[in-house]
Coordinates of C-alpha atoms in Angstrom, one line a residue:
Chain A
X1 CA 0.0 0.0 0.0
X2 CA 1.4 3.6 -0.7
X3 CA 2.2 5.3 2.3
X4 CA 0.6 9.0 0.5
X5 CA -2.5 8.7 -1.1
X6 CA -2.6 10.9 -4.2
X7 CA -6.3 10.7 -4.9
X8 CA -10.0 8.8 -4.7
X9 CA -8.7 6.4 -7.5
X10 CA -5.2 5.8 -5.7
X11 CA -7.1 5.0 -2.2
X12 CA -9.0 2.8 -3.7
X13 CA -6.5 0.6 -5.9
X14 CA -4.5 0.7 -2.7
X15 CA -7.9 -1.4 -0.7
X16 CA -8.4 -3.3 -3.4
X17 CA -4.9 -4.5 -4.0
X18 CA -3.9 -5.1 -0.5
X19 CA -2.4 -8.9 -0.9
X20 CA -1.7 -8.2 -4.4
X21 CA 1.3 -7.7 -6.5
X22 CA 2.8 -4.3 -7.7
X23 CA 4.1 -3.9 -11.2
X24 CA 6.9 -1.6 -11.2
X25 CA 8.7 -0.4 -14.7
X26 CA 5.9 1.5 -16.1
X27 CA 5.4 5.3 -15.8
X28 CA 4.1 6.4 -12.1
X29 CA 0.6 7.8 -13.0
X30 CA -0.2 4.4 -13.9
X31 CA -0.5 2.0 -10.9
X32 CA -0.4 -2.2 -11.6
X33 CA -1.2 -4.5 -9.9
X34 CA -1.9 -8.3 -10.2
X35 CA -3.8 -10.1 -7.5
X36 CA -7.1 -12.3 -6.9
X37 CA -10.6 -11.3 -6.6
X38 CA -12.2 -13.9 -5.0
X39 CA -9.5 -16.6 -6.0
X40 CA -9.8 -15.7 -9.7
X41 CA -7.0 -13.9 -11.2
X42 CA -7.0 -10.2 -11.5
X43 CA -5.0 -7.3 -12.6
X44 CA -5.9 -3.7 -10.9
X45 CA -5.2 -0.4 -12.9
X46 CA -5.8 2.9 -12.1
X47 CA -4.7 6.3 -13.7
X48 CA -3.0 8.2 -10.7
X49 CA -1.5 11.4 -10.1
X50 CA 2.4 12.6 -10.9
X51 CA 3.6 15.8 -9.6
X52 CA 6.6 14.7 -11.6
X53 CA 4.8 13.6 -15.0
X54 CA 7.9 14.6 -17.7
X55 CA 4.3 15.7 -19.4
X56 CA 3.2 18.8 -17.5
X57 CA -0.6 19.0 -18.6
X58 CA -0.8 15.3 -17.1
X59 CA 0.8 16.0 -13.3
X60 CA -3.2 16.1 -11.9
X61 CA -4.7 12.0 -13.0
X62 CA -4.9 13.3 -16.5
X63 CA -4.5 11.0 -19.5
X64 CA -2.1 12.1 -21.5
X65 CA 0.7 10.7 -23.8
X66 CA 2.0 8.5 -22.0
X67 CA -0.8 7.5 -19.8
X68 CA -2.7 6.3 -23.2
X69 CA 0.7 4.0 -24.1
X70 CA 1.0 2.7 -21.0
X71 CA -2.4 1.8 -20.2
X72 CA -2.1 -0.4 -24.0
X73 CA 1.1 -2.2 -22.8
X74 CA -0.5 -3.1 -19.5
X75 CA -3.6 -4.3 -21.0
X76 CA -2.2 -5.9 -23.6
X77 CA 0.3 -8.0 -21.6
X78 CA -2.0 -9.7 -19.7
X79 CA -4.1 -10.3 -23.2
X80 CA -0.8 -11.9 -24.6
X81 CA 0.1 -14.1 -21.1
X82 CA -3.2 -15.9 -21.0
X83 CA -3.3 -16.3 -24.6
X84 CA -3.5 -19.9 -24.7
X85 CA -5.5 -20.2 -21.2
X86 CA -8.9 -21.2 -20.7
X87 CA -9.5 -18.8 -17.7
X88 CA -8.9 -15.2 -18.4
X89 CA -7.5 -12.8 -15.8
X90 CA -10.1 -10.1 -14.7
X91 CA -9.5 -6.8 -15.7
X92 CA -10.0 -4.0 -13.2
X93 CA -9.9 -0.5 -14.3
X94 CA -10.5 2.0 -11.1
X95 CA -11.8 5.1 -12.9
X96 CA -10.8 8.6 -11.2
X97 CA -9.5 10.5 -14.3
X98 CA -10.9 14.2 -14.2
X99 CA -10.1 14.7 -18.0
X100 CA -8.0 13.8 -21.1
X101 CA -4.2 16.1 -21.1
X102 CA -4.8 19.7 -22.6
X103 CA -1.9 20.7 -24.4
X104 CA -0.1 21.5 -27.2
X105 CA 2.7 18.9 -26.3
X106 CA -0.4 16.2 -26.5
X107 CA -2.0 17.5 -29.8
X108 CA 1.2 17.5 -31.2
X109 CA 2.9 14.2 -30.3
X110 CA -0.7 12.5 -31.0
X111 CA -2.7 12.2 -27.8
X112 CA -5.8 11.0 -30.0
X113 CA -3.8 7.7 -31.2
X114 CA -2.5 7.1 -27.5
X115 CA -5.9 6.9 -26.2
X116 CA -6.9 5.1 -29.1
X117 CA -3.8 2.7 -27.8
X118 CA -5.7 2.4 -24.7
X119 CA -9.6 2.0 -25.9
X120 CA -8.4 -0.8 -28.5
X121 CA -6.3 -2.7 -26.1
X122 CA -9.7 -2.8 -23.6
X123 CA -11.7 -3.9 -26.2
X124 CA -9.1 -6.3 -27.3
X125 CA -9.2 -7.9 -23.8
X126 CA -12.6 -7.7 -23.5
X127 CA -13.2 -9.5 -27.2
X128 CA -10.5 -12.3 -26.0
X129 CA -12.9 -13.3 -23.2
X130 CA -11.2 -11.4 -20.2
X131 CA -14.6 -9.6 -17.7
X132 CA -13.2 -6.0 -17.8
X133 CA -15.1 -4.1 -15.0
X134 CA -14.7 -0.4 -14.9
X135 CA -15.4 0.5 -10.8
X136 CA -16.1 4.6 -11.1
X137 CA -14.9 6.3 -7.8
X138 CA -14.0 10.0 -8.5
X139 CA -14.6 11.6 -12.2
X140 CA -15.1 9.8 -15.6
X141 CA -14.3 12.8 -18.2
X142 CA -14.8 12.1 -21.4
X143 CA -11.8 11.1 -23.5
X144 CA -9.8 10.5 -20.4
X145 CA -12.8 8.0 -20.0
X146 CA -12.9 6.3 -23.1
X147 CA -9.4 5.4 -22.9
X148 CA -9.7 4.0 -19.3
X149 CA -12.9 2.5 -18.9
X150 CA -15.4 3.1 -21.0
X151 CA -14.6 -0.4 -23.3
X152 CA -15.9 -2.6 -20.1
X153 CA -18.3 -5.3 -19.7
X154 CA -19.5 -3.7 -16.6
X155 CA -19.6 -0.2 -15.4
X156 CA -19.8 0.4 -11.2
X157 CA -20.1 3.8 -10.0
X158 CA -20.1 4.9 -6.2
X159 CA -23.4 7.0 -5.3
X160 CA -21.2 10.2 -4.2
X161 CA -21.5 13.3 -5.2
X162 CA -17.5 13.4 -5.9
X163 CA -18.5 11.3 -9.2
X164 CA -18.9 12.6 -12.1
X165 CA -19.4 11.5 -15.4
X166 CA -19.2 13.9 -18.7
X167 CA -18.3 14.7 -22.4
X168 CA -16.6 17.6 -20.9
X169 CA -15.7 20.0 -18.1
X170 CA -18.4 22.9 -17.7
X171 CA -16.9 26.0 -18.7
X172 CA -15.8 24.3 -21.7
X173 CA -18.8 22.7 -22.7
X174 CA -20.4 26.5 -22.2
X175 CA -17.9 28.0 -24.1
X176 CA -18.3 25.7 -26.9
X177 CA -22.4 25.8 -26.7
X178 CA -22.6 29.8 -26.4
X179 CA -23.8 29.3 -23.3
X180 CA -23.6 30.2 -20.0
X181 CA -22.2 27.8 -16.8
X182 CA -26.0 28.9 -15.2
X183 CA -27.9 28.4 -18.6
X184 CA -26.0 24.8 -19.4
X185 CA -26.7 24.0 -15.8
X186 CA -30.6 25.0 -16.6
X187 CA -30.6 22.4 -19.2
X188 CA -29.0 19.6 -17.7
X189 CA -31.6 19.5 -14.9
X190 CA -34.5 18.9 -17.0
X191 CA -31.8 16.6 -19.9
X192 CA -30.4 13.7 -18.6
X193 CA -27.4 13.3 -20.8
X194 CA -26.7 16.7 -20.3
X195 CA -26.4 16.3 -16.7
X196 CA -23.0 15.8 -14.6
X197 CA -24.4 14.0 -11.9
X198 CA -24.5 10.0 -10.8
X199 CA -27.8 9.9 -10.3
X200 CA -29.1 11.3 -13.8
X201 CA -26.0 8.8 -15.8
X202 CA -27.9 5.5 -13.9
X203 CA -30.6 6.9 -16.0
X204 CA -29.2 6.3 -19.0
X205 CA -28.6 2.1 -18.4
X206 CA -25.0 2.2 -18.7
X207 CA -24.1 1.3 -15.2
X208 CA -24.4 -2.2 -13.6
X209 CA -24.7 -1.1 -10.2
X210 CA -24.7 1.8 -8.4
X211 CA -23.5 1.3 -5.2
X212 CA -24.0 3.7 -1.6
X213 CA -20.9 4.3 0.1
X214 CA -20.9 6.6 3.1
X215 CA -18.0 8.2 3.1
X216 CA -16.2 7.0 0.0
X217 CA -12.8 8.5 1.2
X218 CA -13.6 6.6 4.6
X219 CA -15.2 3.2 4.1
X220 CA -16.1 0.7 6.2
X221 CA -14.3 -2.9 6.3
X222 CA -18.1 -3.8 5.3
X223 CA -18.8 -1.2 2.7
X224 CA -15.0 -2.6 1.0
X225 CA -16.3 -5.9 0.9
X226 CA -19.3 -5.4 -0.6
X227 CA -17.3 -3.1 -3.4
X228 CA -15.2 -6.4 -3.5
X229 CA -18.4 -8.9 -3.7
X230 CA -20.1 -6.6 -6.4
X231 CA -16.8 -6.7 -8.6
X232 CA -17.5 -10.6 -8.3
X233 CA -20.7 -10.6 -9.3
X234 CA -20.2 -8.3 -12.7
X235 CA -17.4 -10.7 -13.4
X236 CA -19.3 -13.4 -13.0
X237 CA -22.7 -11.8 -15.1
X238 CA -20.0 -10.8 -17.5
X239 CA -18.9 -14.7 -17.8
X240 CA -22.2 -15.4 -18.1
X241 CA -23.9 -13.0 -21.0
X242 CA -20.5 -12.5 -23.3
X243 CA -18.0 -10.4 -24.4
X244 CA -20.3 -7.4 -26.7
X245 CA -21.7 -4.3 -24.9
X246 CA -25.2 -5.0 -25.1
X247 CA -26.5 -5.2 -22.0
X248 CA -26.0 -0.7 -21.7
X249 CA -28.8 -0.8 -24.2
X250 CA -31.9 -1.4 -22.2
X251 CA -33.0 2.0 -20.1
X252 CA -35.5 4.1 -21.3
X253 CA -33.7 7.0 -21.6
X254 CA -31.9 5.7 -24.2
X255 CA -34.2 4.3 -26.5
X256 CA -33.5 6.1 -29.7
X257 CA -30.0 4.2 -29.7
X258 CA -31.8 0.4 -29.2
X259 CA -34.9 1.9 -32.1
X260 CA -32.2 2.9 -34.5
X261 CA -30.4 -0.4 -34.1
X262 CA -33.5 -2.4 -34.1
X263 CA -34.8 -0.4 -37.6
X264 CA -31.2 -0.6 -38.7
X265 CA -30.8 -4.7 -38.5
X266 CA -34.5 -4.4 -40.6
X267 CA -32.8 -2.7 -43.7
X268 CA -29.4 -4.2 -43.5
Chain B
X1 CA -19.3 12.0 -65.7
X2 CA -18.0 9.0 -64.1
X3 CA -14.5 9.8 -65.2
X4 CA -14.5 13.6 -64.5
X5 CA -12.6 14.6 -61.2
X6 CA -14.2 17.2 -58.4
X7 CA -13.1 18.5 -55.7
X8 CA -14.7 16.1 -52.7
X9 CA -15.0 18.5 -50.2
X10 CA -17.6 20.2 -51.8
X11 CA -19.7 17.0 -51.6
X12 CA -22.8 16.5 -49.6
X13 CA -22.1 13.6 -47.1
X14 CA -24.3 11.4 -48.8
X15 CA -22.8 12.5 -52.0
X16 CA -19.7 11.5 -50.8
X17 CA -21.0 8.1 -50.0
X18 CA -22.6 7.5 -53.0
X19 CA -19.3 8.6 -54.9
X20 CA -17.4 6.2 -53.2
X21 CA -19.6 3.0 -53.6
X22 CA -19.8 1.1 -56.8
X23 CA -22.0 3.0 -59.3
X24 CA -25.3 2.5 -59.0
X25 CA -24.7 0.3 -55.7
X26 CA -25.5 3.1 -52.9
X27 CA -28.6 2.1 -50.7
X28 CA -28.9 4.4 -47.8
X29 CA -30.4 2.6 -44.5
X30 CA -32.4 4.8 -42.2
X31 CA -32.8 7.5 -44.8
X32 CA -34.0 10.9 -43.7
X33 CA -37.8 9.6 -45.3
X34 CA -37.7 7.3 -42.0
X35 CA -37.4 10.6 -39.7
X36 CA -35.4 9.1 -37.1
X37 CA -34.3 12.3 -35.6
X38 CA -32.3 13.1 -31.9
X39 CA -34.9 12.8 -29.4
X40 CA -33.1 16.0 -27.4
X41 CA -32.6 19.0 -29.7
X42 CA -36.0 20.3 -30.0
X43 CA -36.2 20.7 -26.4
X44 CA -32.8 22.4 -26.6
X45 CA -34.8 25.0 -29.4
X46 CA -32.4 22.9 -32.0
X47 CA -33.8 22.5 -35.3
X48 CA -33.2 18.5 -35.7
X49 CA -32.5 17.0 -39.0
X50 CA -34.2 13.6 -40.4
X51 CA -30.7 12.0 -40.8
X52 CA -29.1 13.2 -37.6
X53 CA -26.4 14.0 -39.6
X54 CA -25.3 10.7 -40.2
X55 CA -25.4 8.9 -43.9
X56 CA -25.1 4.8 -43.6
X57 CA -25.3 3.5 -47.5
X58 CA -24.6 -0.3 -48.4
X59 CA -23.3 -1.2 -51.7
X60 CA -20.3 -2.6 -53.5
X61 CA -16.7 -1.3 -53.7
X62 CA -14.9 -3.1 -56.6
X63 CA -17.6 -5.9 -56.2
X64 CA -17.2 -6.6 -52.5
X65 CA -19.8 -6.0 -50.0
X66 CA -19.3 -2.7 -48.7
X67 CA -20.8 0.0 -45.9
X68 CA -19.6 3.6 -46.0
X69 CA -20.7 5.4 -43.2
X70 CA -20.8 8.9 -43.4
X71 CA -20.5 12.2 -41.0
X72 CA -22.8 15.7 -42.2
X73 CA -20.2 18.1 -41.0
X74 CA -22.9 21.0 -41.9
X75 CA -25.4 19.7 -39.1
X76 CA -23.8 20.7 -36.0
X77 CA -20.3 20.5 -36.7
X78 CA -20.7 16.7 -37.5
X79 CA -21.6 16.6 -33.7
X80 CA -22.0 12.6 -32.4
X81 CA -25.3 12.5 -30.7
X82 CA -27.4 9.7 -29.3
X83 CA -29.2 8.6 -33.1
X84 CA -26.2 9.9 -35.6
X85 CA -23.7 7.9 -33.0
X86 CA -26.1 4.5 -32.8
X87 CA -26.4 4.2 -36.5
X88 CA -22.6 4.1 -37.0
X89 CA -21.9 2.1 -34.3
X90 CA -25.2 0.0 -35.5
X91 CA -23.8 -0.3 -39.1
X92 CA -20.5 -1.6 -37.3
X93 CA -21.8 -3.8 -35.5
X94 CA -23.9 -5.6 -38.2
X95 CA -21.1 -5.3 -41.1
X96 CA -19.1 -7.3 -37.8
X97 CA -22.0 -9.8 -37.7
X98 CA -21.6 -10.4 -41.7
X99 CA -18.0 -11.2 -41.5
X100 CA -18.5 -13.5 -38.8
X101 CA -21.6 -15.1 -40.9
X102 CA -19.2 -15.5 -44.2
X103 CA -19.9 -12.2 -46.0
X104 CA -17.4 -10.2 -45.8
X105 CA -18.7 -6.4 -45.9
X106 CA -15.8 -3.9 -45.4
X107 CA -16.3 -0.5 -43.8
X108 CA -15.7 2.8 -44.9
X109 CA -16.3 5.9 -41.9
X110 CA -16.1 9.2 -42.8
X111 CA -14.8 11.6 -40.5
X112 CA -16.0 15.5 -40.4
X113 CA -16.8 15.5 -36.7
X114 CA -16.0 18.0 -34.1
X115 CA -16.7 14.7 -31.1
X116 CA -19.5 15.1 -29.2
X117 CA -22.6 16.7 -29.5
X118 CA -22.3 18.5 -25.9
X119 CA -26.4 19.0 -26.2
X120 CA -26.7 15.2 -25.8
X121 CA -23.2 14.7 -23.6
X122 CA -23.1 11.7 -21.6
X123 CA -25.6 9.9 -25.0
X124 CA -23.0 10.6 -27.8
X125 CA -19.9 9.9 -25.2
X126 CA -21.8 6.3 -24.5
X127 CA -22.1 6.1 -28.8
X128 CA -18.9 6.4 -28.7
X129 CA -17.5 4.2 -27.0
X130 CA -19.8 1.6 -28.7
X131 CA -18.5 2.8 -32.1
X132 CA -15.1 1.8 -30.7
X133 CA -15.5 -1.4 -29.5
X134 CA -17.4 -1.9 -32.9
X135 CA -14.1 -0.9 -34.7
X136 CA -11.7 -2.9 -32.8
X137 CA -14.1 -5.9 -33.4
X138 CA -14.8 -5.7 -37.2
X139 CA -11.5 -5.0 -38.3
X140 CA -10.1 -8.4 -37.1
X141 CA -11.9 -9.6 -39.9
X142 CA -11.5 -6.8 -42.6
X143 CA -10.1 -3.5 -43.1
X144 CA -12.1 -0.3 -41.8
X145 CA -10.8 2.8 -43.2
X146 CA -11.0 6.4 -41.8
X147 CA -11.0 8.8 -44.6
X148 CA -10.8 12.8 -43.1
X149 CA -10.8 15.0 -45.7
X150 CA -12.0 18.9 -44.6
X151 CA -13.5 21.0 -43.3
X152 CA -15.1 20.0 -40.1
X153 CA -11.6 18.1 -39.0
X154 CA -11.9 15.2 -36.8
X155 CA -12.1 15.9 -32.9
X156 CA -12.9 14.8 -29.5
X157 CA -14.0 11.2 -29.3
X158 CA -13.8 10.5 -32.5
X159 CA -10.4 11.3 -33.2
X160 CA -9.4 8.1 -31.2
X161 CA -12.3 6.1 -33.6
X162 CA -9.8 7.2 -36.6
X163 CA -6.6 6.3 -34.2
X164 CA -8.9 2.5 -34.4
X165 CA -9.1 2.6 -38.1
X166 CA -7.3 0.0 -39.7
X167 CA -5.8 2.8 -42.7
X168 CA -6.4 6.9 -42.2
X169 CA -6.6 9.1 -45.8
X170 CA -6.0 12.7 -45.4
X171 CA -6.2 15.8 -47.3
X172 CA -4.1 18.8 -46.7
X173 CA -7.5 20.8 -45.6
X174 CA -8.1 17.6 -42.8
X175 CA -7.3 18.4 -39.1
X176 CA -7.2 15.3 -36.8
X177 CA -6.5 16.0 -33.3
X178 CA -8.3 15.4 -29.7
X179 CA -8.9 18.1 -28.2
X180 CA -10.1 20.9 -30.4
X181 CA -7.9 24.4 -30.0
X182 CA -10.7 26.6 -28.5
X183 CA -11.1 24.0 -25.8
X184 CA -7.4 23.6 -25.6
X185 CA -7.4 27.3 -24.9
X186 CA -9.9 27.7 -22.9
X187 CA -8.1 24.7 -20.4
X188 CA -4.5 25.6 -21.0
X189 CA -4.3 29.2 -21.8
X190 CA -3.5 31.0 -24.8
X191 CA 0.3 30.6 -24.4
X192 CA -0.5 27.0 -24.4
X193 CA -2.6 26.9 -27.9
X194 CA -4.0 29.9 -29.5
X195 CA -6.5 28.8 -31.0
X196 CA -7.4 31.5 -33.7
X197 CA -3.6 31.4 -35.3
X198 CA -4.4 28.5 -38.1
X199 CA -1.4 28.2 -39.1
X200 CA 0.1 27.0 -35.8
X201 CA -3.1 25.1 -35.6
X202 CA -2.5 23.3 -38.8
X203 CA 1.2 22.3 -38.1
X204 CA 0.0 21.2 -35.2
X205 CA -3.2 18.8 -36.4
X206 CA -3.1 19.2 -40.1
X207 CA -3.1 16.8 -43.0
X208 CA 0.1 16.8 -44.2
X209 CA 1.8 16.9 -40.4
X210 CA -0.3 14.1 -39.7
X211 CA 0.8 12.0 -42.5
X212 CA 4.2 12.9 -42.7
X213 CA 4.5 12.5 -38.8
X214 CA 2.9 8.9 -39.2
X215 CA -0.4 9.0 -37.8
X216 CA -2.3 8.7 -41.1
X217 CA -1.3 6.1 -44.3
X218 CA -2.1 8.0 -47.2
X219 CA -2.2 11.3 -48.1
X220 CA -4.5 13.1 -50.9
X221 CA -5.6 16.6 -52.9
X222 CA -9.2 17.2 -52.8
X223 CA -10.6 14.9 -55.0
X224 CA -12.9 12.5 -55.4
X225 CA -10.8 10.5 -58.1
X226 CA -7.6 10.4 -55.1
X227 CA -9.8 10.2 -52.1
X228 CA -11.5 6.9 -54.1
X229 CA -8.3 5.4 -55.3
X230 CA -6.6 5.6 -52.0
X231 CA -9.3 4.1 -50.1
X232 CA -9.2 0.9 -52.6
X233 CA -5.4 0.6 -52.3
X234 CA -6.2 0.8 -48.6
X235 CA -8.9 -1.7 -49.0
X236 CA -6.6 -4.6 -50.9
X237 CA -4.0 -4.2 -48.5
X238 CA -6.2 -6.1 -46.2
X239 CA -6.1 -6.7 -42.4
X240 CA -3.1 -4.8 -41.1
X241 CA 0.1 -7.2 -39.7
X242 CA -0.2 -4.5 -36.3
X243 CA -2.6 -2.2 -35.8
X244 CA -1.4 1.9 -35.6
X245 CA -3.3 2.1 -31.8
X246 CA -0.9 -1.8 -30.9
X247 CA 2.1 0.5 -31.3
X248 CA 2.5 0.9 -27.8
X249 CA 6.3 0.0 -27.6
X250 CA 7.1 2.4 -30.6
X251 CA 5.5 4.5 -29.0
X252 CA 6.8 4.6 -25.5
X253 CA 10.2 4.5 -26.4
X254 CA 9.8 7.8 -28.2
X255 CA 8.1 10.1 -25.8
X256 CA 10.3 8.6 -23.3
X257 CA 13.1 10.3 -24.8
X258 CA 11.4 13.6 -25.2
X259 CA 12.5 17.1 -23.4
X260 CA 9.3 18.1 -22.4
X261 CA 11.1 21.2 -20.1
X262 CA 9.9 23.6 -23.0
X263 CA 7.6 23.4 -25.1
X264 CA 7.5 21.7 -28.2
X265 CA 7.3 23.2 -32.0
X266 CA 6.2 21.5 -35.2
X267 CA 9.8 20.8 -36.2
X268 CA 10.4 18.9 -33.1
X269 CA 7.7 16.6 -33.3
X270 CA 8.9 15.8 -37.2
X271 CA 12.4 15.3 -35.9
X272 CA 10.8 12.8 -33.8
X273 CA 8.1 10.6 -35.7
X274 CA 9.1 11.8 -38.8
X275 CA 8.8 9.2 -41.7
X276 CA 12.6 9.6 -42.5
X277 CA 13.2 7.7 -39.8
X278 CA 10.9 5.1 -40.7
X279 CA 11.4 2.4 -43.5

């Protein structure tokens, strides 16, 4: 366990990964490390911050350059180790990334094709028959998100109001809109999608559980097991119903997406 | 006319579909006639459109089963919401299906998107990530090919679906980047990006720096004669010995070796994933 804990995501990687096994080698916002969840095989990874990141724009959890890389290499060496084995190590990603890297360093040096590194080595797994389970404990911000996360079988977010889920930050997004921050927050109340909160995302059928904490930077011994016992169970359900994404598609707020692929299967 | 060159740009989405399947071939699925439109602009005060901005035609590209899916860039900047985002990652998925049921339709996306459509966040984010775990699975089987030509640029989200593409065609007038400059600016500061300068923005994220600094395979005027044969030379190289988003170790051992205590120009990045110093 670390002796200073750098953030919501780093706490937790540290109580989940207790008796388990630190990779060392990689680049120190991204923490490794390969253990058992309930006596199956698991690796842990969570994006973590680096006061020291040679990439500046990534020193707060960001996703940068070589966060994106890294994330690939880690995924994809557990892809390439059980390649011949019939049980598949669990993947864990432990989501506290408050945004994709903003800079010209990133744009420049191709931030879009690390992350892409990091979405197709998930989906990789996740199509090879590993249960990839995303556990949500601080913010999931949109590109930061899709490279560390968003590919899994199962999505579990903490009822908090620390968690945050998004395409992007506010001002931003109001900047972008013409908007106002009051006018954009207006809208999200009555929109779901639009909203930042936890409770509005369940809404939209993309989470597998949703789970209450009570103090998420303070848990109980109980309230860490039954984060441990739910990872089990969406590894198990994932076992169960397959590798493809198609159990996010059922809530009624997102209809349209299940209509247009219903009508689109019709004409194909 | 089939012969004469024009400039693609120009071209209508559809158009540009229908220009790049076999003659005659184009059938569009979930046409605008079938008013399938996003479920959360009009209470927004958005005018919708009956395509959502998104074109899906079948057809044939030199004979072989084919989908081109194609971006509007004119209807909100090519924005991914909830129903244009489903019916790519929908056409994906089925053109998957095919391939694992013996027909082998290829895929063909066409990027003029600025990511997501921030009206429908947390929906087009979500189609998103569906579209890339649609990519990554279909092009085991065959090649899917990014084409970015101008003007919209491809941004956001959808930037990393064309770093998933199997092959990546660019014009000069193409921009393919993450984070799009105002946003950039608007998180970093202007010293950081300035996002009105376009030439700094384009030696940054343009076509040519792209291609030349290895993050696209082929490189094209505006035209639908180039744009066309470079997606079929693309199209017969067939599924890619390693992927452009596997090079993690090429990668890695670059940046590592970056001096990132100031900040960075055009020429550096060349200097360091220039094609001279490829094969």
């Amino acid at each position: 366990m670390s002796k200073t804990i750098l953030s919501r995501g780093d706490f937790w990687f540290s109580l989940l990964t207790t008796d388990a096994k630190l990779r060392h080698g990689q680049c120190a916002s991204v923490k490794v490390a390969d253990g058992k969840i309930s006596h199956k095989p698991a690796r842990f990874i969570a994006v973590v911050p680096d006061a020291d990141n040679q990439f500046p724009r990534a020193s707060q959890g960001e996703v940068g350059l070589l966060e994106g890389w890294t994330l690939a290499k880690m995924v994809d060496e557990v892809v390439e180790a059980d390649k011949n084995k019939t049980e598949k190590t669990a993947i864990i990603a432990i989501i506290d990334v408050p945004s994709q890297a903003y800079g010209r360093r990133e744009e420049a040096f191709g931030i879009h094709q690390a992350l892409a590194g990091a979405a197709g080595a998930y989906a990789k797994a996740r199509l090879a028959g590993h249960p990839v389970i995303g556990l949500i404990v601080g913010k999931a911000m949109s590109g930061a998100f899709l490279a560390h996360g968003y590919q899994a079988n199962r999505l579990i977010a903490f009822n908090d109001d620390g968690v945050l889920i998004h395409a992007m930050g506010k001002a931003s997004a109001a900047r972008i809109t013409l908007r106002s921050v009051e006018s954009l927050e207006r809208l999200a109340a009555s929109i779901p999608p639009m909203a930042y909160d936890i409770s509005s995302y369940s809404k939209l059928g993309l989470l597998y559980q949703l789970l209450n904490i009570t103090n998420v930077q303070q848990p109980s011994p109980l309230e860490v097991d039954l984060v441990k016992q739910t990872l089990i169970d969406a590894i198990n359900d994932t076992l169960k119903q397959g590798v493809d994404l198609s159990n996010r598609l059922q809530a009624k707020d997102r209809q349209a997406s299940a209509l247009v692929r219903a009508k689109m299967r019709e004409q194909w | 006319m089939q012969n004469s060159d024009t400039s693609f740009i120009e071209l209508s989405a559809r158009e540009r579909a229908r220009r790049l399947l076999d003659e005659g071939s184009f059938r569009e699925l979930l046409d605008p006639f079938e008013q399938i439109t996003s479920p959360w602009l009009e209470r927004q005060g958005i005018v919708p459109a009956f395509d959502d901005g998104m074109v899906v035609a079948k057809g044939t590209i030199s004979g072989k089963p084919a989908v081109v899916m194609a971006i509007e860039g004119v209807f909100q900047g090519g924005s991914m919401g909830e129903v244009s985002g489903a019916k790519m990652a929908a056409a994906l998925e089925l053109a998957a299906e095919d391939n694992r049921n013996g027909i082998p339709t290829q895929a063909v996306l066409l990027f003029e998107t600025g990511g997501v459509r921030l009206q429908e966040a947390n929906l087009g984010l979500a189609a998103i990530a569906d579209i890339h775990a649609a990519i990554a699975d279909l092009r085991r089987y065959v090649p899917v090919v990014g084409i970015s030509t101008g003007t919209v640029g491809c941004f956001g989200g959808m930037s990393i679906a064309a770093g998933l593409c199997s092959y990546l065609i660019v014009t000069r007038e193409a921009r393919l980047g993450l984070n799009g400059p105002q946003v950039i600016e608007q998180e970093a500061g202007i010293e950081e990006y300035n996002s009105r300068n376009r030439p700094f923005i384009w030696s940054m994220t343009g076509g040519e720096v792209r291609y030349n600094n290895g993050f696209a395979d082929a490189y094209v005027e505006d035209s639908v004669n180039q744009v066309k044969q470079a997606m079929n030379d693309c199209l017969k190289q067939g599924v890619p010995n390693q992927f452009r988003s596997d090079q993690y170790d090429y990668y890695l051992t670059k940046l590592n070796t970056v001096d990132t205590r100031k900040q960075v120009e055009a020429a550096d990045v060349t200097a360091l994933l220039g094609r001279g110093d490829r094969k």
